[in-house]
PDB file of C-alpha atoms and ligand atoms in Angstrom:
ATOM      1  CA  UNK U   1     -11.632  21.368 -10.777  1.00  0.00           C
ATOM      2  CA  UNK U   2     -12.285  18.110  -8.868  1.00  0.00           C
ATOM      3  CA  UNK U   3     -10.451  17.587  -5.905  1.00  0.00           C
ATOM      4  CA  UNK U   4      -7.827  15.098  -5.325  1.00  0.00           C
ATOM      5  CA  UNK U   5      -7.653  12.062  -2.370  1.00  0.00           C
ATOM      6  CA  UNK U   6      -4.420  10.216  -1.766  1.00  0.00           C
ATOM      7  CA  UNK U   7      -4.629   7.276   0.450  1.00  0.00           C
ATOM      8  CA  UNK U   8      -3.115   3.937   0.419  1.00  0.00           C
ATOM      9  CA  UNK U   9      -5.524   1.503  -2.016  1.00  0.00           C
ATOM     10  CA  UNK U  10      -6.282  -1.794  -1.475  1.00  0.00           C
ATOM     11  CA  UNK U  11      -7.948  -0.325   1.813  1.00  0.00           C
ATOM     12  CA  UNK U  12     -11.086   1.647   3.489  1.00  0.00           C
ATOM     13  CA  UNK U  13      -8.913   3.170   6.256  1.00  0.00           C
ATOM     14  CA  UNK U  14      -8.879   6.546   7.070  1.00  0.00           C
ATOM     15  CA  UNK U  15      -9.788   7.443   3.893  1.00  0.00           C
ATOM     16  CA  UNK U  16     -13.421   6.727   3.917  1.00  0.00           C
ATOM     17  CA  UNK U  17     -14.100   9.457   6.315  1.00  0.00           C
ATOM     18  CA  UNK U  18     -13.203  11.246   3.539  1.00  0.00           C
ATOM     19  CA  UNK U  19     -15.411   9.410   0.807  1.00  0.00           C
ATOM     20  CA  UNK U  20     -18.108   9.425   2.988  1.00  0.00           C
ATOM     21  CA  UNK U  21     -18.354  13.190   2.326  1.00  0.00           C
ATOM     22  CA  UNK U  22     -17.598  13.993  -0.608  1.00  0.00           C
ATOM     23  CA  UNK U  23     -19.783  11.233  -1.953  1.00  0.00           C
ATOM     24  CA  UNK U  24     -22.899  12.275  -0.262  1.00  0.00           C
ATOM     25  CA  UNK U  25     -22.370  15.601  -1.029  1.00  0.00           C
ATOM     26  CA  UNK U  26     -21.832  14.609  -4.434  1.00  0.00           C
ATOM     27  CA  UNK U  27     -18.842  15.913  -4.797  1.00  0.00           C
ATOM     28  CA  UNK U  28     -15.924  15.221  -7.898  1.00  0.00           C
ATOM     29  CA  UNK U  29     -13.117  13.224  -6.860  1.00  0.00           C
ATOM     30  CA  UNK U  30     -10.338  11.530  -7.731  1.00  0.00           C
ATOM     31  CA  UNK U  31      -8.378   8.810  -6.309  1.00  0.00           C
ATOM     32  CA  UNK U  32      -4.571   9.616  -6.884  1.00  0.00           C
ATOM     33  CA  UNK U  33      -3.131   6.769  -5.671  1.00  0.00           C
ATOM     34  CA  UNK U  34      -5.672   4.160  -6.912  1.00  0.00           C
ATOM     35  CA  UNK U  35      -4.882   5.335 -10.756  1.00  0.00           C
ATOM     36  CA  UNK U  36      -2.150   3.926 -12.510  1.00  0.00           C
ATOM     37  CA  UNK U  37       1.000   5.090 -11.879  1.00  0.00           C
ATOM     38  CA  UNK U  38       2.359   8.455 -13.972  1.00  0.00           C
ATOM     39  CA  UNK U  39       3.842  11.679 -14.159  1.00  0.00           C
ATOM     40  CA  UNK U  40       0.765  12.825 -11.008  1.00  0.00           C
ATOM     41  CA  UNK U  41      -0.618   9.970 -10.213  1.00  0.00           C
ATOM     42  CA  UNK U  42      -0.154   6.688  -8.397  1.00  0.00           C
ATOM     43  CA  UNK U  43       1.376   5.830  -5.426  1.00  0.00           C
ATOM     44  CA  UNK U  44       4.443   7.260  -6.720  1.00  0.00           C
ATOM     45  CA  UNK U  45       2.615  10.609  -6.682  1.00  0.00           C
ATOM     46  CA  UNK U  46       1.356   9.383  -2.866  1.00  0.00           C
ATOM     47  CA  UNK U  47       5.336   9.313  -1.553  1.00  0.00           C
ATOM     48  CA  UNK U  48       6.759  11.731  -3.538  1.00  0.00           C
ATOM     49  CA  UNK U  49       4.719  14.067  -1.541  1.00  0.00           C
ATOM     50  CA  UNK U  50       5.350  12.453   1.543  1.00  0.00           C
ATOM     51  CA  UNK U  51       9.279  12.754   1.344  1.00  0.00           C
ATOM     52  CA  UNK U  52      11.153  14.059   3.967  1.00  0.00           C
ATOM     53  CA  UNK U  53      13.866  14.182   0.880  1.00  0.00           C
ATOM     54  CA  UNK U  54      12.016  15.792  -1.553  1.00  0.00           C
ATOM     55  CA  UNK U  55      12.703  19.778  -2.659  1.00  0.00           C
ATOM     56  CA  UNK U  56       8.997  22.005  -2.723  1.00  0.00           C
ATOM     57  CA  UNK U  57      10.069  21.855  -6.746  1.00  0.00           C
ATOM     58  CA  UNK U  58       9.708  17.896  -6.992  1.00  0.00           C
ATOM     59  CA  UNK U  59       6.902  17.618  -4.793  1.00  0.00           C
ATOM     60  CA  UNK U  60       4.971  20.712  -6.241  1.00  0.00           C
ATOM     61  CA  UNK U  61       5.899  18.429  -9.694  1.00  0.00           C
ATOM     62  CA  UNK U  62       4.676  15.576  -8.083  1.00  0.00           C
ATOM     63  CA  UNK U  63       1.347  16.869  -7.508  1.00  0.00           C
ATOM     64  CA  UNK U  64       1.279  19.420 -10.663  1.00  0.00           C
ATOM     65  CA  UNK U  65       1.057  22.929  -9.038  1.00  0.00           C
ATOM     66  CA  UNK U  66       3.118  25.793  -9.314  1.00  0.00           C
ATOM     67  CA  UNK U  67       6.377  26.244  -7.712  1.00  0.00           C
ATOM     68  CA  UNK U  68       5.517  29.610  -7.288  1.00  0.00           C
ATOM     69  CA  UNK U  69       2.103  26.934  -4.513  1.00  0.00           C
ATOM     70  CA  UNK U  70       3.689  29.156  -1.839  1.00  0.00           C
ATOM     71  CA  UNK U  71       1.382  27.072   0.791  1.00  0.00           C
ATOM     72  CA  UNK U  72       1.770  23.880  -1.443  1.00  0.00           C
ATOM     73  CA  UNK U  73       5.789  24.136  -1.587  1.00  0.00           C
ATOM     74  CA  UNK U  74       5.484  24.194   2.493  1.00  0.00           C
ATOM     75  CA  UNK U  75       2.907  21.108   3.316  1.00  0.00           C
ATOM     76  CA  UNK U  76       4.595  17.963   4.274  1.00  0.00           C
ATOM     77  CA  UNK U  77       1.804  15.320   5.117  1.00  0.00           C
ATOM     78  CA  UNK U  78       2.981  13.287   7.599  1.00  0.00           C
ATOM     79  CA  UNK U  79       0.679  10.372   6.409  1.00  0.00           C
ATOM     80  CA  UNK U  80      -2.644   9.907   4.253  1.00  0.00           C
ATOM     81  CA  UNK U  81      -5.191  10.806   4.035  1.00  0.00           C
ATOM     82  CA  UNK U  82      -4.446  13.863   2.664  1.00  0.00           C
ATOM     83  CA  UNK U  83      -6.234  15.597  -0.197  1.00  0.00           C
ATOM     84  CA  UNK U  84      -5.571  18.499  -2.641  1.00  0.00           C
ATOM     85  CA  UNK U  85      -7.678  21.636  -3.732  1.00  0.00           C
ATOM     86  CA  UNK U  86      -6.087  23.364  -6.734  1.00  0.00           C
ATOM     87  CA  UNK U  87      -2.367  24.635  -5.023  1.00  0.00           C
ATOM     88  CA  UNK U  88      -4.414  23.520  -1.176  1.00  0.00           C
ATOM     89  CA  UNK U  89      -2.908  20.952   0.405  1.00  0.00           C
ATOM     90  CA  UNK U  90      -4.753  19.540   3.478  1.00  0.00           C
ATOM     91  CA  UNK U  91      -3.366  16.753   5.787  1.00  0.00           C
ATOM     92  CA  UNK U  92      -5.428  14.907   9.403  1.00  0.00           C
ATOM     93  CA  UNK U  93      -8.630  13.355   8.226  1.00  0.00           C
ATOM     94  CA  UNK U  94     -10.674  15.493  11.045  1.00  0.00           C
ATOM     95  CA  UNK U  95      -8.785  18.520   9.236  1.00  0.00           C
ATOM     96  CA  UNK U  96      -9.158  17.695   6.189  1.00  0.00           C
ATOM     97  CA  UNK U  97     -13.544  17.673   6.865  1.00  0.00           C
ATOM     98  CA  UNK U  98     -13.392  20.513   8.343  1.00  0.00           C
ATOM     99  CA  UNK U  99     -12.217  21.996   5.211  1.00  0.00           C
ATOM    100  CA  UNK U 100     -14.532  20.461   3.010  1.00  0.00           C
ATOM    101  CA  UNK U 101     -17.520  20.448   5.434  1.00  0.00           C
ATOM    102  CA  UNK U 102     -18.316  24.329   4.502  1.00  0.00           C
ATOM    103  CA  UNK U 103     -17.733  23.419   0.974  1.00  0.00           C
ATOM    104  CA  UNK U 104     -20.273  20.252   0.381  1.00  0.00           C
ATOM    105  CA  UNK U 105     -22.468  21.719   2.648  1.00  0.00           C
ATOM    106  CA  UNK U 106     -22.102  19.091   5.230  1.00  0.00           C
ATOM    107  CA  UNK U 107     -21.673  21.557   8.413  1.00  0.00           C
ATOM    108  CA  UNK U 108     -23.610  24.622  10.314  1.00  0.00           C
ATOM    109  CA  UNK U 109     -22.567  27.920   9.114  1.00  0.00           C
ATOM    110  CA  UNK U 110     -21.468  29.383  12.537  1.00  0.00           C
ATOM    111  CA  UNK U 111     -17.857  29.380  13.895  1.00  0.00           C
ATOM    112  CA  UNK U 112     -19.347  27.568  17.315  1.00  0.00           C
ATOM    113  CA  UNK U 113     -20.408  24.501  15.593  1.00  0.00           C
ATOM    114  CA  UNK U 114     -18.032  23.747  12.880  1.00  0.00           C
ATOM    115  CA  UNK U 115     -15.483  23.719  16.097  1.00  0.00           C
ATOM    116  CA  UNK U 116     -18.053  21.978  17.944  1.00  0.00           C
ATOM    117  CA  UNK U 117     -18.319  19.438  15.247  1.00  0.00           C
ATOM    118  CA  UNK U 118     -14.419  18.995  14.521  1.00  0.00           C
ATOM    119  CA  UNK U 119     -14.422  18.336  18.727  1.00  0.00           C
ATOM    120  CA  UNK U 120     -17.083  15.086  17.978  1.00  0.00           C
ATOM    121  CA  UNK U 121     -14.872  14.467  14.686  1.00  0.00           C
ATOM    122  CA  UNK U 122     -11.663  14.485  17.174  1.00  0.00           C
ATOM    123  CA  UNK U 123     -13.187  11.981  19.444  1.00  0.00           C
ATOM    124  CA  UNK U 124     -14.473   9.512  16.300  1.00  0.00           C
ATOM    125  CA  UNK U 125     -10.157   9.711  15.624  1.00  0.00           C
ATOM    126  CA  UNK U 126      -9.782   8.547  19.105  1.00  0.00           C
ATOM    127  CA  UNK U 127     -11.628   6.343  18.874  1.00  0.00           C
ATOM    128  CA  UNK U 128     -10.926   4.554  15.613  1.00  0.00           C
ATOM    129  CA  UNK U 129      -7.165   4.619  16.574  1.00  0.00           C
ATOM    130  CA  UNK U 130      -8.457   2.607  19.646  1.00  0.00           C
ATOM    131  CA  UNK U 131     -10.176  -0.088  16.939  1.00  0.00           C
ATOM    132  CA  UNK U 132      -6.676  -0.070  15.760  1.00  0.00           C
ATOM    133  CA  UNK U 133      -5.139  -0.991  18.685  1.00  0.00           C
ATOM    134  CA  UNK U 134      -6.976  -3.740  19.504  1.00  0.00           C
ATOM    135  CA  UNK U 135      -5.674  -5.412  17.220  1.00  0.00           C
ATOM    136  CA  UNK U 136      -1.909  -3.664  17.572  1.00  0.00           C
ATOM    137  CA  UNK U 137      -1.856  -3.003  20.940  1.00  0.00           C
ATOM    138  CA  UNK U 138       2.346  -3.723  20.849  1.00  0.00           C
ATOM    139  CA  UNK U 139       2.995  -2.087  17.636  1.00  0.00           C
ATOM    140  CA  UNK U 140       2.198  -1.200  14.380  1.00  0.00           C
ATOM    141  CA  UNK U 141       4.865  -1.855  12.455  1.00  0.00           C
ATOM    142  CA  UNK U 142       4.911  -5.705  13.896  1.00  0.00           C
ATOM    143  CA  UNK U 143       2.496  -7.842  12.645  1.00  0.00           C
ATOM    144  CA  UNK U 144      -1.056  -9.165  14.082  1.00  0.00           C
ATOM    145  CA  UNK U 145       0.277 -12.615  14.660  1.00  0.00           C
ATOM    146  CA  UNK U 146       3.234 -11.540  16.862  1.00  0.00           C
ATOM    147  CA  UNK U 147       0.819  -9.266  19.527  1.00  0.00           C
ATOM    148  CA  UNK U 148      -1.371 -11.646  20.037  1.00  0.00           C
ATOM    149  CA  UNK U 149      -1.902 -12.904  23.433  1.00  0.00           C
ATOM    150  CA  UNK U 150      -1.550  -8.562  23.903  1.00  0.00           C
ATOM    151  CA  UNK U 151      -4.634  -8.567  21.433  1.00  0.00           C
ATOM    152  CA  UNK U 152      -6.804 -10.810  23.381  1.00  0.00           C
ATOM    153  CA  UNK U 153      -7.005  -8.945  25.951  1.00  0.00           C
ATOM    154  CA  UNK U 154      -6.488  -5.518  24.926  1.00  0.00           C
ATOM    155  CA  UNK U 155     -10.025  -6.053  21.968  1.00  0.00           C
ATOM    156  CA  UNK U 156     -11.669  -7.267  25.460  1.00  0.00           C
ATOM    157  CA  UNK U 157     -11.132  -3.762  26.885  1.00  0.00           C
ATOM    158  CA  UNK U 158     -12.330  -2.649  23.963  1.00  0.00           C
ATOM    159  CA  UNK U 159     -15.871  -4.413  23.573  1.00  0.00           C
ATOM    160  CA  UNK U 160     -16.886  -4.480  27.894  1.00  0.00           C
ATOM    161  CA  UNK U 161     -15.341  -0.784  28.602  1.00  0.00           C
ATOM    162  CA  UNK U 162     -14.365   1.239  25.685  1.00  0.00           C
ATOM    163  CA  UNK U 163     -16.633   0.566  23.163  1.00  0.00           C
ATOM    164  CA  UNK U 164     -19.402   1.747  25.995  1.00  0.00           C
ATOM    165  CA  UNK U 165     -17.890   4.612  27.254  1.00  0.00           C
ATOM    166  CA  UNK U 166     -17.715   5.903  23.523  1.00  0.00           C
ATOM    167  CA  UNK U 167     -21.203   5.091  22.395  1.00  0.00           C
ATOM    168  CA  UNK U 168     -23.319   5.932  25.626  1.00  0.00           C
ATOM    169  CA  UNK U 169     -21.339  10.046  25.485  1.00  0.00           C
ATOM    170  CA  UNK U 170     -22.698   9.891  21.497  1.00  0.00           C
ATOM    171  CA  UNK U 171     -25.947   8.726  22.540  1.00  0.00           C
ATOM    172  CA  UNK U 172     -25.881  11.230  25.318  1.00  0.00           C
ATOM    173  CA  UNK U 173     -24.843  13.938  22.540  1.00  0.00           C
ATOM    174  CA  UNK U 174     -28.043  13.197  19.976  1.00  0.00           C
ATOM    175  CA  UNK U 175     -29.969  13.276  23.128  1.00  0.00           C
ATOM    176  CA  UNK U 176     -28.832  16.934  23.545  1.00  0.00           C
ATOM    177  CA  UNK U 177     -28.584  17.985  20.003  1.00  0.00           C
ATOM    178  CA  UNK U 178     -32.102  20.250  20.581  1.00  0.00           C
ATOM    179  CA  UNK U 179     -31.165  21.383  17.048  1.00  0.00           C
ATOM    180  CA  UNK U 180     -32.041  18.376  15.250  1.00  0.00           C
ATOM    181  CA  UNK U 181     -33.184  15.195  15.962  1.00  0.00           C
ATOM    182  CA  UNK U 182     -31.354  12.421  15.142  1.00  0.00           C
ATOM    183  CA  UNK U 183     -28.185  15.018  13.916  1.00  0.00           C
ATOM    184  CA  UNK U 184     -25.004  14.948  16.124  1.00  0.00           C
ATOM    185  CA  UNK U 185     -23.961  18.279  15.575  1.00  0.00           C
ATOM    186  CA  UNK U 186     -26.796  21.313  14.184  1.00  0.00           C
ATOM    187  CA  UNK U 187     -30.298  20.659  12.182  1.00  0.00           C
ATOM    188  CA  UNK U 188     -29.248  18.878   9.040  1.00  0.00           C
ATOM    189  CA  UNK U 189     -27.043  15.780   8.609  1.00  0.00           C
ATOM    190  CA  UNK U 190     -23.282  16.761   9.124  1.00  0.00           C
ATOM    191  CA  UNK U 191     -19.648  15.273   8.010  1.00  0.00           C
ATOM    192  CA  UNK U 192     -19.862  13.925  11.441  1.00  0.00           C
ATOM    193  CA  UNK U 193     -23.217  11.988  11.584  1.00  0.00           C
ATOM    194  CA  UNK U 194     -21.381  10.507   7.847  1.00  0.00           C
ATOM    195  CA  UNK U 195     -18.789   9.267   9.904  1.00  0.00           C
ATOM    196  CA  UNK U 196     -20.095   7.697  13.124  1.00  0.00           C
ATOM    197  CA  UNK U 197     -21.723   5.991   9.966  1.00  0.00           C
ATOM    198  CA  UNK U 198     -18.501   4.883   9.103  1.00  0.00           C
ATOM    199  CA  UNK U 199     -17.027   4.156  12.526  1.00  0.00           C
ATOM    200  CA  UNK U 200     -20.668   2.409  14.121  1.00  0.00           C
ATOM    201  CA  UNK U 201     -20.266   0.181   9.791  1.00  0.00           C
ATOM    202  CA  UNK U 202     -16.353  -1.196  10.840  1.00  0.00           C
ATOM    203  CA  UNK U 203     -17.145  -1.753  14.597  1.00  0.00           C
ATOM    204  CA  UNK U 204     -19.709  -3.838  13.574  1.00  0.00           C
ATOM    205  CA  UNK U 205     -17.602  -5.585  10.290  1.00  0.00           C
ATOM    206  CA  UNK U 206     -14.478  -5.872  13.613  1.00  0.00           C
ATOM    207  CA  UNK U 207     -16.889  -7.040  16.122  1.00  0.00           C
ATOM    208  CA  UNK U 208     -20.087  -8.753  15.055  1.00  0.00           C
ATOM    209  CA  UNK U 209     -20.598 -10.196  18.427  1.00  0.00           C
ATOM    210  CA  UNK U 210     -19.391  -7.181  20.495  1.00  0.00           C
ATOM    211  CA  UNK U 211     -22.107  -4.982  18.631  1.00  0.00           C
ATOM    212  CA  UNK U 212     -24.671  -7.707  19.011  1.00  0.00           C
ATOM    213  CA  UNK U 213     -26.877  -5.322  20.890  1.00  0.00           C
ATOM    214  CA  UNK U 214     -25.797  -2.427  19.622  1.00  0.00           C
ATOM    215  CA  UNK U 215     -29.448  -1.047  18.770  1.00  0.00           C
ATOM    216  CA  UNK U 216     -31.157  -1.814  22.023  1.00  0.00           C
ATOM    217  CA  UNK U 217     -28.183  -0.148  23.567  1.00  0.00           C
ATOM    218  CA  UNK U 218     -27.677   2.731  21.644  1.00  0.00           C
ATOM    219  CA  UNK U 219     -31.638   3.877  19.606  1.00  0.00           C
ATOM    220  CA  UNK U 220     -30.362   6.986  18.703  1.00  0.00           C
ATOM    221  CA  UNK U 221     -27.176   5.812  17.297  1.00  0.00           C
ATOM    222  CA  UNK U 222     -28.856   2.780  15.557  1.00  0.00           C
ATOM    223  CA  UNK U 223     -31.690   5.163  14.064  1.00  0.00           C
ATOM    224  CA  UNK U 224     -28.463   7.488  13.043  1.00  0.00           C
ATOM    225  CA  UNK U 225     -26.922   4.804  11.088  1.00  0.00           C
ATOM    226  CA  UNK U 226     -30.886   3.622   9.394  1.00  0.00           C
ATOM    227  CA  UNK U 227     -31.294   6.805   8.134  1.00  0.00           C
ATOM    228  CA  UNK U 228     -27.496   7.786   7.204  1.00  0.00           C
ATOM    229  CA  UNK U 229     -27.653   4.423   4.728  1.00  0.00           C
ATOM    230  CA  UNK U 230     -30.778   5.253   3.190  1.00  0.00           C
ATOM    231  CA  UNK U 231     -29.071   8.731   2.055  1.00  0.00           C
ATOM    232  CA  UNK U 232     -29.652   7.855  -1.571  1.00  0.00           C
ATOM    233  CA  UNK U 233     -26.195   8.892  -3.526  1.00  0.00           C
ATOM    234  CA  UNK U 234     -24.103   7.762  -0.239  1.00  0.00           C
ATOM    235  CA  UNK U 235     -26.904   4.369  -0.869  1.00  0.00           C
ATOM    236  CA  UNK U 236     -25.648   4.290  -4.369  1.00  0.00           C
ATOM    237  CA  UNK U 237     -21.718   4.653  -3.311  1.00  0.00           C
ATOM    238  CA  UNK U 238     -21.917   1.916  -0.393  1.00  0.00           C
ATOM    239  CA  UNK U 239     -23.544  -0.787  -3.203  1.00  0.00           C
ATOM    240  CA  UNK U 240     -20.600   0.654  -5.389  1.00  0.00           C
ATOM    241  CA  UNK U 241     -17.500  -0.914  -6.529  1.00  0.00           C
ATOM    242  CA  UNK U 242     -15.865   2.883  -5.441  1.00  0.00           C
ATOM    243  CA  UNK U 243     -16.759   1.534  -1.561  1.00  0.00           C
ATOM    244  CA  UNK U 244     -13.430  -1.070  -0.944  1.00  0.00           C
ATOM    245  CA  UNK U 245     -14.705  -4.402   0.967  1.00  0.00           C
ATOM    246  CA  UNK U 246     -14.007  -4.429   4.447  1.00  0.00           C
ATOM    247  CA  UNK U 247     -10.753  -6.726   4.765  1.00  0.00           C
ATOM    248  CA  UNK U 248      -7.810  -7.783   7.393  1.00  0.00           C
ATOM    249  CA  UNK U 249      -5.586  -5.188   6.179  1.00  0.00           C
ATOM    250  CA  UNK U 250      -7.740  -2.227   7.278  1.00  0.00           C
ATOM    251  CA  UNK U 251      -7.934  -0.370  10.845  1.00  0.00           C
ATOM    252  CA  UNK U 252     -11.571  -1.953  11.246  1.00  0.00           C
ATOM    253  CA  UNK U 253     -10.337  -6.056  11.440  1.00  0.00           C
ATOM    254  CA  UNK U 254     -12.512  -9.249  11.940  1.00  0.00           C
ATOM    255  CA  UNK U 255     -10.336 -11.775  14.027  1.00  0.00           C
ATOM    256  CA  UNK U 256     -13.192 -14.249  14.864  1.00  0.00           C
ATOM    257  CA  UNK U 257     -10.486 -15.047  18.137  1.00  0.00           C
ATOM    258  CA  UNK U 258     -11.098 -11.054  19.140  1.00  0.00           C
ATOM    259  CA  UNK U 259     -14.907 -10.926  19.296  1.00  0.00           C
ATOM    260  CA  UNK U 260     -17.239 -11.874  21.714  1.00  0.00           C
ATOM    261  CA  UNK U 261     -20.697 -10.186  23.697  1.00  0.00           C
ATOM    262  CA  UNK U 262     -19.614  -7.574  25.596  1.00  0.00           C
ATOM    263  CA  UNK U 263     -19.377  -8.790  29.586  1.00  0.00           C
TER     264      UNK U 263
HETATM  265  N1  GSH B 301      -4.381  11.206  12.658  1.00  0.00           N
HETATM  266  C1  GSH B 301      -3.817  10.611  11.654  1.00  0.00           C
HETATM  267  C2  GSH B 301      -3.945   9.292  11.325  1.00  0.00           C
HETATM  268  C3  GSH B 301      -2.876   9.065   9.812  1.00  0.00           C
HETATM  269  C4  GSH B 301      -2.901   7.735   9.570  1.00  0.00           C
HETATM  270  O1  GSH B 301      -2.123   6.816  10.647  1.00  0.00           O
HETATM  271  N2  GSH B 301      -2.711   7.341   8.889  1.00  0.00           N
HETATM  272  C5  GSH B 301      -2.352   5.845   8.144  1.00  0.00           C
HETATM  273  C6  GSH B 301      -3.386   4.991   7.723  1.00  0.00           C
HETATM  274  S1  GSH B 301      -5.179   4.934   8.043  1.00  0.00           S
HETATM  275  C7  GSH B 301      -1.023   5.574   7.755  1.00  0.00           C
HETATM  276  O2  GSH B 301      -0.754   5.756   6.836  1.00  0.00           O
HETATM  277  N3  GSH B 301       0.020   5.848   9.121  1.00  0.00           N
HETATM  278  C8  GSH B 301       1.331   5.967   8.661  1.00  0.00           C
HETATM  279  C9  GSH B 301       2.135   6.030  10.035  1.00  0.00           C
HETATM  280  O3  GSH B 301       1.822   6.270  10.827  1.00  0.00           O
HETATM  281  O4  GSH B 301       3.271   5.114  10.349  1.00  0.00           O
HETATM  282  C10 GSH B 301      -5.485  11.125  10.413  1.00  0.00           C
HETATM  283  O5  GSH B 301      -6.579  11.232  11.386  1.00  0.00           O
HETATM  284  O6  GSH B 301      -5.655  11.338   9.633  1.00  0.00           O
END
């Protein structure tokens, strides 16, 4: 049965971290909210599942699962992405990836490695939130144009202080991984490597000036990006129409006035 991924249509967003894993593994999945509107498809189905007004039975109907599916009826996601696997519903990007990774063989099998991978993924998620806050430092409910002055200040700090702090850390994690050269966790590629690719790709789109010296400053991360981008199924996905282009509705937004080389 195909996995069903729920995420806003028209942007990569946090859903892209999940897509990277599904695509690399060649897993079959359906983008529910990108489908034409119908009984269990489209934006309507997604918003029904997030509705705090809907009953368990209504939510089960929206997702086409039996009302007897207890976990599903009890689970109410706050925000996309979320994933349906049969009658199981999982929310939160890092949690979805932690669920999928053993099934897609994208994480070592031992428990310590799986929790270590999740810790790194949560650190990536922290940085994703900061990348978003660089253009929306005051409130997500306000337009960028209403917080441009603050965004300029915040983006400057993000480029000068936060990108180097996070990326020096991830570079060091790569150096310390004696199990697998070029991988963040274990001996083989994991979902954390795929997410790192997506994070750096997004930052490079948003801050081409700020990321100008990235490969020189962080050679192991630069090599990781090059290697991940060559993985056959992922390369095919990145070149396909399924890969939504970066845009200014997303987390990683390119506003030239926020971008400059690091000090
Ligand atoms: N921590 C959550 C964040 C989810 C999230 O913020 N989703 C965004 C789209 S990328 C959203 O729709 N947020 C709605 C809101 O926060 O009101 C995750 O990593 O999945």
